[in-house]
Amino acid sequence: MKQPFYLINNRQYTLLADYNTELFLEDNQNYLFDLSYLSIIHVIGDNAATFLQGQLTCDIRDVTTSTMRQGALCNLKGRIQALLDIVNPRGYQLILAADLVADTVASLSKVAMLSRVKLQAITDYKVYGFYLTNDCGLLPAGIKLPQIKYALSVNGESYCYSLGEKLFIIVIPSAQHAELTEPFINMKKLRGSLAWHRLQIASKQIQIYPDTRGLFLPHRLDLHRNGYISFDKGCYKGQEIIARTHYRAKLKHSLEVFKISTNESISAGKKLMNSSRQSEVGEIVDYCPLPNKDEFLIAASVLHDYPPTVFIEGQQDAITLERVI
């Protein structure tokens, strides 16, 4: 039986319970999330570190067997093609949305070949999210949870890393997934990726979609404040424009999270316009529905002095921006 899902920019976020149950998380309870929308690319070769250092915004020298990093793959114009988690439990791996894998591999392949590096999909592992609010509650069996943001723990053939904000990623062999999931299923604490997505947006952890590739500069998404960019590592794709923005430009936008109400469809990449609809005040970067009908959590790149009421590109009615964080 096919799992029900919610589409965000044509990406399927799964629900393992009915809609309201899926998005409702009890206080002081821990939850596991099936993140089937994520895939893993193994970067193979003696030159893997050098290759990644020249392609991604983060400093690969910081990626060790006990520390991971988040980074962006940008084009030559400095615009984001993909956001990735970079880990090295037993060789370098890139964790990213499955619907970005083909384009990401295509973007990296030519340089990979010249660097004598091979990019290979890992298909025999599953990715889960874990939300920890109670140290004495239900915990993932056999998994050591790192105590520090970006720390990585290797547990046999599995590994786990911290994203901060009580959020963890667990990667486990597919053959062992039942041992991890069954206790959470029995306690009705297993959720799909939609509920996880809501937690991420509430923590300003956003996603790039196939139709928002090449749209955003890293500074528009506050990546320079969140550890995605190293300004000491040297050259990488898009580095010249990103560095010029950082050191010479006056930054006018920041990433904010709002609750909005609308009965019209929305999507990431849509512009936010002022009351006259003549001037752009920002863009929707990512969003997630809330339990109440017609309510959404949106992450938006907006002007520092954004107005409280805006129009979403293509919509008829004004919306009020209720800032969450």
mmCIF file of C-alpha atoms in Angstrom:
data_model
loop_
_atom_site.group_PDB
_atom_site.id
_atom_site.type_symbol
_atom_site.label_atom_id
_atom_site.label_comp_id
_atom_site.label_asym_id
_atom_site.label_seq_id
_atom_site.Cartn_x
_atom_site.Cartn_y
_atom_site.Cartn_z
ATOM 1 C CA MET A 1 0.000 0.000 0.000
ATOM 2 C CA LYS A 2 1.406 3.357 -1.023
ATOM 3 C CA GLN A 3 2.004 5.838 1.787
ATOM 4 C CA PRO A 4 -0.070 9.030 1.731
ATOM 5 C CA PHE A 5 1.968 12.154 1.092
ATOM 6 C CA TYR A 6 1.806 15.941 0.930
ATOM 7 C CA LEU A 7 3.342 17.700 -2.073
ATOM 8 C CA ILE A 8 5.615 20.693 -1.575
ATOM 9 C CA ASN A 9 6.938 21.910 -4.922
ATOM 10 C CA ASN A 10 6.304 18.385 -6.269
ATOM 11 C CA ARG A 11 8.383 16.731 -3.539
ATOM 12 C CA GLN A 12 6.541 14.042 -1.632
ATOM 13 C CA TYR A 13 6.600 14.398 2.150
ATOM 14 C CA THR A 14 5.092 11.304 3.722
ATOM 15 C CA LEU A 15 2.465 10.867 6.433
ATOM 16 C CA LEU A 16 2.461 7.707 8.560
ATOM 17 C CA ALA A 17 -0.689 8.720 10.426
ATOM 18 C CA ASP A 18 -3.778 10.758 9.605
ATOM 19 C CA TYR A 19 -3.040 14.409 8.853
ATOM 20 C CA ASN A 20 -3.825 15.911 12.267
ATOM 21 C CA THR A 21 -2.117 13.099 14.190
ATOM 22 C CA GLU A 22 0.937 13.321 11.951
ATOM 23 C CA LEU A 23 1.556 16.987 12.686
ATOM 24 C CA PHE A 24 0.685 16.850 16.395
ATOM 25 C CA LEU A 25 3.674 15.992 18.600
ATOM 26 C CA GLU A 26 3.116 15.566 22.316
ATOM 27 C CA ASP A 27 5.229 17.611 24.704
ATOM 28 C CA ASN A 28 8.053 15.774 26.457
ATOM 29 C CA GLN A 29 7.865 12.858 24.000
ATOM 30 C CA ASN A 30 10.522 11.621 21.584
ATOM 31 C CA TYR A 31 9.708 10.801 17.961
ATOM 32 C CA LEU A 32 11.315 8.952 15.052
ATOM 33 C CA PHE A 33 10.705 10.086 11.459
ATOM 34 C CA ASP A 34 10.989 8.089 8.242
ATOM 35 C CA LEU A 35 12.908 10.373 5.867
ATOM 36 C CA SER A 36 12.393 8.451 2.656
ATOM 37 C CA TYR A 37 12.814 11.631 0.589
ATOM 38 C CA LEU A 38 16.561 11.672 1.357
ATOM 39 C CA SER A 39 19.279 9.811 -0.541
ATOM 40 C CA ILE A 40 22.997 9.210 -0.032
ATOM 41 C CA ILE A 41 25.861 9.619 -2.500
ATOM 42 C CA HIS A 42 29.187 7.920 -1.722
ATOM 43 C CA VAL A 43 32.223 9.887 -2.934
ATOM 44 C CA ILE A 44 34.927 7.324 -3.660
ATOM 45 C CA GLY A 45 38.606 7.917 -4.379
ATOM 46 C CA ASP A 46 41.893 9.048 -2.857
ATOM 47 C CA ASN A 47 41.178 12.616 -4.004
ATOM 48 C CA ALA A 48 37.632 12.761 -2.577
ATOM 49 C CA ALA A 49 38.444 15.423 0.038
ATOM 50 C CA THR A 50 40.261 17.677 -2.438
ATOM 51 C CA PHE A 51 37.460 17.244 -4.954
ATOM 52 C CA LEU A 52 34.731 18.199 -2.460
ATOM 53 C CA GLN A 53 36.799 21.103 -1.131
ATOM 54 C CA GLY A 54 36.754 22.656 -4.598
ATOM 55 C CA GLN A 55 33.007 22.178 -5.089
ATOM 56 C CA LEU A 56 31.202 22.914 -1.808
ATOM 57 C CA THR A 57 30.924 26.031 0.361
ATOM 58 C CA CYS A 58 31.953 24.385 3.651
ATOM 59 C CA ASP A 59 35.470 23.405 4.709
ATOM 60 C CA ILE A 60 35.871 19.685 4.098
ATOM 61 C CA ARG A 61 38.863 19.641 6.444
ATOM 62 C CA ASP A 62 36.320 19.965 9.262
ATOM 63 C CA VAL A 63 34.585 16.728 8.212
ATOM 64 C CA THR A 64 36.035 13.851 10.241
ATOM 65 C CA THR A 65 34.938 10.514 11.628
ATOM 66 C CA SER A 66 33.470 12.435 14.586
ATOM 67 C CA THR A 67 32.266 15.695 12.964
ATOM 68 C CA MET A 68 29.970 16.442 10.022
ATOM 69 C CA ARG A 69 29.292 19.648 8.143
ATOM 70 C CA GLN A 70 26.464 21.143 6.140
ATOM 71 C CA GLY A 71 27.311 22.795 2.859
ATOM 72 C CA ALA A 72 25.921 24.110 -0.395
ATOM 73 C CA LEU A 73 26.710 23.272 -3.989
ATOM 74 C CA CYS A 74 26.472 26.503 -5.992
ATOM 75 C CA ASN A 75 26.746 27.369 -9.653
ATOM 76 C CA LEU A 76 29.308 29.763 -11.077
ATOM 77 C CA LYS A 77 26.954 32.677 -10.347
ATOM 78 C CA GLY A 78 27.021 31.766 -6.656
ATOM 79 C CA ARG A 79 23.417 30.535 -6.584
ATOM 80 C CA ILE A 80 22.469 27.422 -4.636
ATOM 81 C CA GLN A 81 22.016 24.183 -6.565
ATOM 82 C CA ALA A 82 21.674 21.892 -3.538
ATOM 83 C CA LEU A 83 22.069 21.816 0.230
ATOM 84 C CA LEU A 84 23.896 18.785 1.553
ATOM 85 C CA ASP A 85 25.016 17.106 4.761
ATOM 86 C CA ILE A 86 28.601 15.887 4.423
ATOM 87 C CA VAL A 87 29.721 12.985 6.608
ATOM 88 C CA ASN A 88 32.725 10.679 6.734
ATOM 89 C CA PRO A 89 31.844 7.603 8.800
ATOM 90 C CA ARG A 90 33.827 5.292 6.495
ATOM 91 C CA GLY A 91 34.481 7.497 3.487
ATOM 92 C CA TYR A 92 32.797 10.684 2.345
ATOM 93 C CA GLN A 93 29.033 10.643 1.898
ATOM 94 C CA LEU A 94 26.582 13.355 0.788
ATOM 95 C CA ILE A 95 23.039 13.284 2.130
ATOM 96 C CA LEU A 96 20.510 15.286 0.130
ATOM 97 C CA ALA A 97 16.989 15.204 -1.258
ATOM 98 C CA ALA A 98 16.503 12.329 -3.717
ATOM 99 C CA ASP A 99 14.940 14.600 -6.347
ATOM 100 C CA LEU A 100 18.184 16.627 -6.485
ATOM 101 C CA VAL A 101 20.540 13.660 -6.841
ATOM 102 C CA ALA A 102 20.520 13.374 -10.638
ATOM 103 C CA ASP A 103 21.198 17.081 -11.204
ATOM 104 C CA THR A 104 23.801 17.162 -8.434
ATOM 105 C CA VAL A 105 25.679 14.174 -9.834
ATOM 106 C CA ALA A 106 25.507 15.696 -13.331
ATOM 107 C CA SER A 107 26.936 18.965 -11.978
ATOM 108 C CA LEU A 108 29.786 17.192 -10.197
ATOM 109 C CA SER A 109 30.563 14.423 -12.682
ATOM 110 C CA LYS A 110 32.962 16.197 -15.042
ATOM 111 C CA VAL A 111 35.219 17.467 -12.245
ATOM 112 C CA ALA A 112 34.860 14.127 -10.454
ATOM 113 C CA MET A 113 36.170 12.299 -13.506
ATOM 114 C CA LEU A 114 39.144 14.667 -13.792
ATOM 115 C CA SER A 115 39.818 14.195 -10.077
ATOM 116 C CA ARG A 116 39.597 10.402 -10.437
ATOM 117 C CA VAL A 117 36.679 10.377 -8.030
ATOM 118 C CA LYS A 118 33.592 8.204 -8.389
ATOM 119 C CA LEU A 119 30.072 9.165 -7.297
ATOM 120 C CA GLN A 120 27.950 6.191 -6.321
ATOM 121 C CA ALA A 121 24.421 6.030 -4.936
ATOM 122 C CA ILE A 122 24.012 4.139 -1.657
ATOM 123 C CA THR A 123 20.757 2.207 -1.840
ATOM 124 C CA ASP A 124 21.034 -0.290 1.024
ATOM 125 C CA TYR A 125 20.754 2.268 3.841
ATOM 126 C CA LYS A 126 17.762 4.189 5.211
ATOM 127 C CA VAL A 127 17.685 7.691 6.681
ATOM 128 C CA TYR A 128 15.643 8.602 9.752
ATOM 129 C CA GLY A 129 15.186 11.741 11.803
ATOM 130 C CA PHE A 130 14.962 11.747 15.597
ATOM 131 C CA TYR A 131 13.480 14.470 17.805
ATOM 132 C CA LEU A 132 14.674 14.396 21.416
ATOM 133 C CA THR A 133 12.732 16.253 24.094
ATOM 134 C CA ASN A 134 13.012 13.739 26.953
ATOM 135 C CA ASP A 135 16.321 12.092 27.871
ATOM 136 C CA CYS A 136 14.384 9.479 29.855
ATOM 137 C CA GLY A 137 11.893 8.766 27.061
ATOM 138 C CA LEU A 138 11.962 6.296 24.187
ATOM 139 C CA LEU A 139 15.400 6.302 22.543
ATOM 140 C CA PRO A 140 16.714 4.660 19.344
ATOM 141 C CA ALA A 141 18.167 1.247 20.207
ATOM 142 C CA GLY A 142 21.908 0.876 19.722
ATOM 143 C CA ILE A 143 22.401 4.489 18.641
ATOM 144 C CA LYS A 144 24.649 6.909 20.507
ATOM 145 C CA LEU A 145 23.217 10.416 20.270
ATOM 146 C CA PRO A 146 25.955 13.076 19.935
ATOM 147 C CA GLN A 147 25.798 15.836 22.521
ATOM 148 C CA ILE A 148 27.210 18.632 20.361
ATOM 149 C CA LYS A 149 25.791 20.159 17.177
ATOM 150 C CA TYR A 150 27.444 18.676 14.061
ATOM 151 C CA ALA A 151 29.026 15.867 16.117
ATOM 152 C CA LEU A 152 28.916 12.413 14.508
ATOM 153 C CA SER A 153 28.805 9.048 16.260
ATOM 154 C CA VAL A 154 29.462 5.783 14.437
ATOM 155 C CA ASN A 155 27.569 2.797 15.834
ATOM 156 C CA GLY A 156 28.722 -0.334 14.029
ATOM 157 C CA GLU A 157 27.330 -0.079 10.505
ATOM 158 C CA SER A 158 25.043 2.809 11.477
ATOM 159 C CA TYR A 159 25.796 6.422 12.294
ATOM 160 C CA CYS A 160 24.062 9.423 13.816
ATOM 161 C CA TYR A 161 24.729 13.152 13.820
ATOM 162 C CA SER A 162 23.243 16.192 15.519
ATOM 163 C CA LEU A 163 21.681 19.112 13.643
ATOM 164 C CA GLY A 164 21.079 21.032 16.864
ATOM 165 C CA GLU A 165 17.611 22.129 18.046
ATOM 166 C CA LYS A 166 17.072 18.556 19.437
ATOM 167 C CA LEU A 167 17.163 17.147 15.888
ATOM 168 C CA PHE A 168 19.287 14.162 14.849
ATOM 169 C CA ILE A 169 19.834 12.217 11.644
ATOM 170 C CA ILE A 170 20.224 8.432 11.883
ATOM 171 C CA VAL A 171 21.536 6.380 8.952
ATOM 172 C CA ILE A 172 21.115 2.636 9.287
ATOM 173 C CA PRO A 173 21.394 -0.423 7.010
ATOM 174 C CA SER A 174 18.008 -1.202 5.481
ATOM 175 C CA ALA A 175 18.204 -4.744 6.804
ATOM 176 C CA GLN A 176 18.338 -3.416 10.382
ATOM 177 C CA HIS A 177 15.549 -0.838 10.191
ATOM 178 C CA ALA A 178 12.950 -2.952 12.034
ATOM 179 C CA GLU A 179 15.049 -3.019 15.192
ATOM 180 C CA LEU A 180 15.066 0.782 15.142
ATOM 181 C CA THR A 181 11.459 1.447 14.143
ATOM 182 C CA GLU A 182 9.393 -1.226 15.945
ATOM 183 C CA PRO A 183 9.557 0.329 19.439
ATOM 184 C CA PHE A 184 8.405 3.664 18.005
ATOM 185 C CA ILE A 185 5.633 1.993 15.989
ATOM 186 C CA ASN A 186 4.407 0.208 19.115
ATOM 187 C CA MET A 187 4.356 3.482 21.069
ATOM 188 C CA LYS A 188 2.790 5.379 18.119
ATOM 189 C CA LYS A 189 5.823 7.647 17.974
ATOM 190 C CA LEU A 190 6.832 7.023 14.351
ATOM 191 C CA ARG A 191 6.042 9.807 11.894
ATOM 192 C CA GLY A 192 6.695 10.542 8.241
ATOM 193 C CA SER A 193 8.815 13.244 6.671
ATOM 194 C CA LEU A 194 6.110 15.962 6.699
ATOM 195 C CA ALA A 195 6.184 16.262 10.492
ATOM 196 C CA TRP A 196 9.995 16.354 10.385
ATOM 197 C CA HIS A 197 9.854 19.074 7.748
ATOM 198 C CA ARG A 198 7.715 21.184 10.042
ATOM 199 C CA LEU A 199 10.280 20.827 12.850
ATOM 200 C CA GLN A 200 13.073 21.807 10.483
ATOM 201 C CA ILE A 201 11.356 24.950 9.231
ATOM 202 C CA ALA A 202 10.577 25.957 12.825
ATOM 203 C CA SER A 203 14.369 25.741 13.375
ATOM 204 C CA LYS A 204 15.183 27.691 10.155
ATOM 205 C CA GLN A 205 16.504 24.552 8.489
ATOM 206 C CA ILE A 206 15.223 24.827 4.937
ATOM 207 C CA GLN A 207 15.212 22.778 1.733
ATOM 208 C CA ILE A 208 16.045 23.483 -1.901
ATOM 209 C CA TYR A 209 13.708 21.999 -4.533
ATOM 210 C CA PRO A 210 14.289 21.132 -8.197
ATOM 211 C CA ASP A 211 12.375 24.256 -9.241
ATOM 212 C CA THR A 212 14.256 26.519 -6.786
ATOM 213 C CA ARG A 213 17.724 25.342 -7.870
ATOM 214 C CA GLY A 214 19.762 28.335 -9.000
ATOM 215 C CA LEU A 215 17.345 30.829 -7.439
ATOM 216 C CA PHE A 216 18.879 31.854 -4.110
ATOM 217 C CA LEU A 217 22.230 33.297 -3.113
ATOM 218 C CA PRO A 218 23.545 31.797 0.153
ATOM 219 C CA HIS A 219 23.397 35.097 2.036
ATOM 220 C CA ARG A 220 19.691 35.446 1.227
ATOM 221 C CA LEU A 221 19.151 32.264 3.267
ATOM 222 C CA ASP A 222 21.501 33.265 6.119
ATOM 223 C CA LEU A 223 23.843 30.375 5.289
ATOM 224 C CA HIS A 224 26.789 32.559 6.273
ATOM 225 C CA ARG A 225 25.375 32.583 9.821
ATOM 226 C CA ASN A 226 24.628 28.863 10.030
ATOM 227 C CA GLY A 227 27.962 27.194 9.357
ATOM 228 C CA TYR A 228 27.388 26.389 5.685
ATOM 229 C CA ILE A 229 30.104 28.692 4.353
ATOM 230 C CA SER A 230 33.815 28.884 5.110
ATOM 231 C CA PHE A 231 35.515 32.139 4.166
ATOM 232 C CA ASP A 232 38.988 30.749 4.910
ATOM 233 C CA LYS A 233 39.108 27.635 2.742
ATOM 234 C CA GLY A 234 40.078 29.026 -0.655
ATOM 235 C CA CYS A 235 38.380 28.611 -4.011
ATOM 236 C CA TYR A 236 35.230 26.644 -4.791
ATOM 237 C CA LYS A 237 32.478 26.937 -7.358
ATOM 238 C CA GLY A 238 30.748 30.315 -6.961
ATOM 239 C CA GLN A 239 33.245 31.474 -4.313
ATOM 240 C CA GLU A 240 34.130 34.800 -5.948
ATOM 241 C CA ILE A 241 30.542 36.061 -5.964
ATOM 242 C CA ILE A 242 29.777 34.696 -2.498
ATOM 243 C CA ALA A 243 32.878 36.347 -1.027
ATOM 244 C CA ARG A 244 32.123 39.639 -2.771
ATOM 245 C CA THR A 245 28.603 39.584 -1.332
ATOM 246 C CA HIS A 246 29.966 38.884 2.133
ATOM 247 C CA TYR A 247 32.686 41.516 2.238
ATOM 248 C CA ARG A 248 31.459 44.274 -0.058
ATOM 249 C CA ALA A 249 27.678 44.197 -0.333
ATOM 250 C CA LYS A 250 25.218 45.672 2.129
ATOM 251 C CA LEU A 251 22.974 42.782 3.097
ATOM 252 C CA LYS A 252 19.329 43.813 2.951
ATOM 253 C CA HIS A 253 17.587 40.483 3.566
ATOM 254 C CA SER A 254 17.398 37.854 6.276
ATOM 255 C CA LEU A 255 15.683 34.480 6.632
ATOM 256 C CA GLU A 256 12.591 34.644 8.823
ATOM 257 C CA VAL A 257 9.890 32.146 9.767
ATOM 258 C CA PHE A 258 6.242 33.240 9.717
ATOM 259 C CA LYS A 259 2.840 31.721 10.294
ATOM 260 C CA ILE A 260 0.372 32.723 7.593
ATOM 261 C CA SER A 261 -3.243 31.976 6.684
ATOM 262 C CA THR A 262 -4.374 31.573 3.085
ATOM 263 C CA ASN A 263 -6.821 29.380 1.178
ATOM 264 C CA GLU A 264 -4.827 29.800 -2.031
ATOM 265 C CA SER A 265 -1.989 27.546 -3.128
ATOM 266 C CA ILE A 266 1.574 28.571 -2.283
ATOM 267 C CA SER A 267 4.976 27.306 -3.360
ATOM 268 C CA ALA A 268 8.629 27.869 -2.638
ATOM 269 C CA GLY A 269 10.161 30.435 -4.959
ATOM 270 C CA LYS A 270 7.109 32.711 -5.062
ATOM 271 C CA LYS A 271 7.762 36.413 -4.514
ATOM 272 C CA LEU A 272 6.296 38.443 -1.670
ATOM 273 C CA MET A 273 5.055 41.854 -2.817
ATOM 274 C CA ASN A 274 4.198 45.023 -0.908
ATOM 275 C CA SER A 275 0.662 46.408 -0.602
ATOM 276 C CA SER A 276 0.861 48.174 -3.962
ATOM 277 C CA ARG A 277 2.185 44.987 -5.619
ATOM 278 C CA GLN A 278 4.846 47.131 -7.247
ATOM 279 C CA SER A 279 7.841 46.222 -5.090
ATOM 280 C CA GLU A 280 9.232 42.853 -4.042
ATOM 281 C CA VAL A 281 9.896 42.518 -0.302
ATOM 282 C CA GLY A 282 11.067 38.893 -0.306
ATOM 283 C CA GLU A 283 10.590 35.333 -1.488
ATOM 284 C CA ILE A 284 9.173 32.149 -0.003
ATOM 285 C CA VAL A 285 12.072 29.725 0.437
ATOM 286 C CA ASP A 286 10.230 26.786 1.982
ATOM 287 C CA TYR A 287 6.953 26.026 3.741
ATOM 288 C CA CYS A 288 4.908 23.399 5.538
ATOM 289 C CA PRO A 289 1.194 23.090 6.330
ATOM 290 C CA LEU A 290 0.010 23.392 9.930
ATOM 291 C CA PRO A 291 -2.739 21.328 11.595
ATOM 292 C CA ASN A 292 -5.314 24.111 11.315
ATOM 293 C CA LYS A 293 -6.848 24.359 7.856
ATOM 294 C CA ASP A 294 -5.338 27.027 5.571
ATOM 295 C CA GLU A 295 -2.467 27.772 7.985
ATOM 296 C CA PHE A 296 1.152 27.410 6.946
ATOM 297 C CA LEU A 297 4.613 27.846 8.365
ATOM 298 C CA ILE A 298 6.810 29.597 5.803
ATOM 299 C CA ALA A 299 10.506 30.363 5.727
ATOM 300 C CA ALA A 300 11.015 33.533 3.713
ATOM 301 C CA SER A 301 13.944 35.689 2.717
ATOM 302 C CA VAL A 302 12.644 39.195 3.405
ATOM 303 C CA LEU A 303 13.887 42.748 3.664
ATOM 304 C CA HIS A 304 14.959 43.764 7.160
ATOM 305 C CA ASP A 305 12.146 46.332 7.178
ATOM 306 C CA TYR A 306 9.487 44.068 5.659
ATOM 307 C CA PRO A 307 5.852 45.216 5.940
ATOM 308 C CA PRO A 308 3.456 43.210 8.144
ATOM 309 C CA THR A 309 1.027 42.633 5.263
ATOM 310 C CA VAL A 310 2.090 41.337 1.848
ATOM 311 C CA PHE A 311 0.779 39.669 -1.282
ATOM 312 C CA ILE A 312 2.106 36.327 -2.481
ATOM 313 C CA GLU A 313 2.888 36.419 -6.184
ATOM 314 C CA GLY A 314 -0.177 35.309 -8.133
ATOM 315 C CA GLN A 315 -2.605 35.547 -5.193
ATOM 316 C CA GLN A 316 -5.577 37.890 -4.898
ATOM 317 C CA ASP A 317 -5.758 38.392 -1.133
ATOM 318 C CA ALA A 318 -3.242 39.995 1.204
ATOM 319 C CA ILE A 319 -1.709 37.906 3.989
ATOM 320 C CA THR A 320 -0.396 38.917 7.398
ATOM 321 C CA LEU A 321 3.114 37.829 8.356
ATOM 322 C CA GLU A 322 3.097 36.555 11.947
ATOM 323 C CA ARG A 323 6.753 36.164 12.884
ATOM 324 C CA VAL A 324 7.525 32.911 14.701
ATOM 325 C CA ILE A 325 11.320 33.139 15.128
#
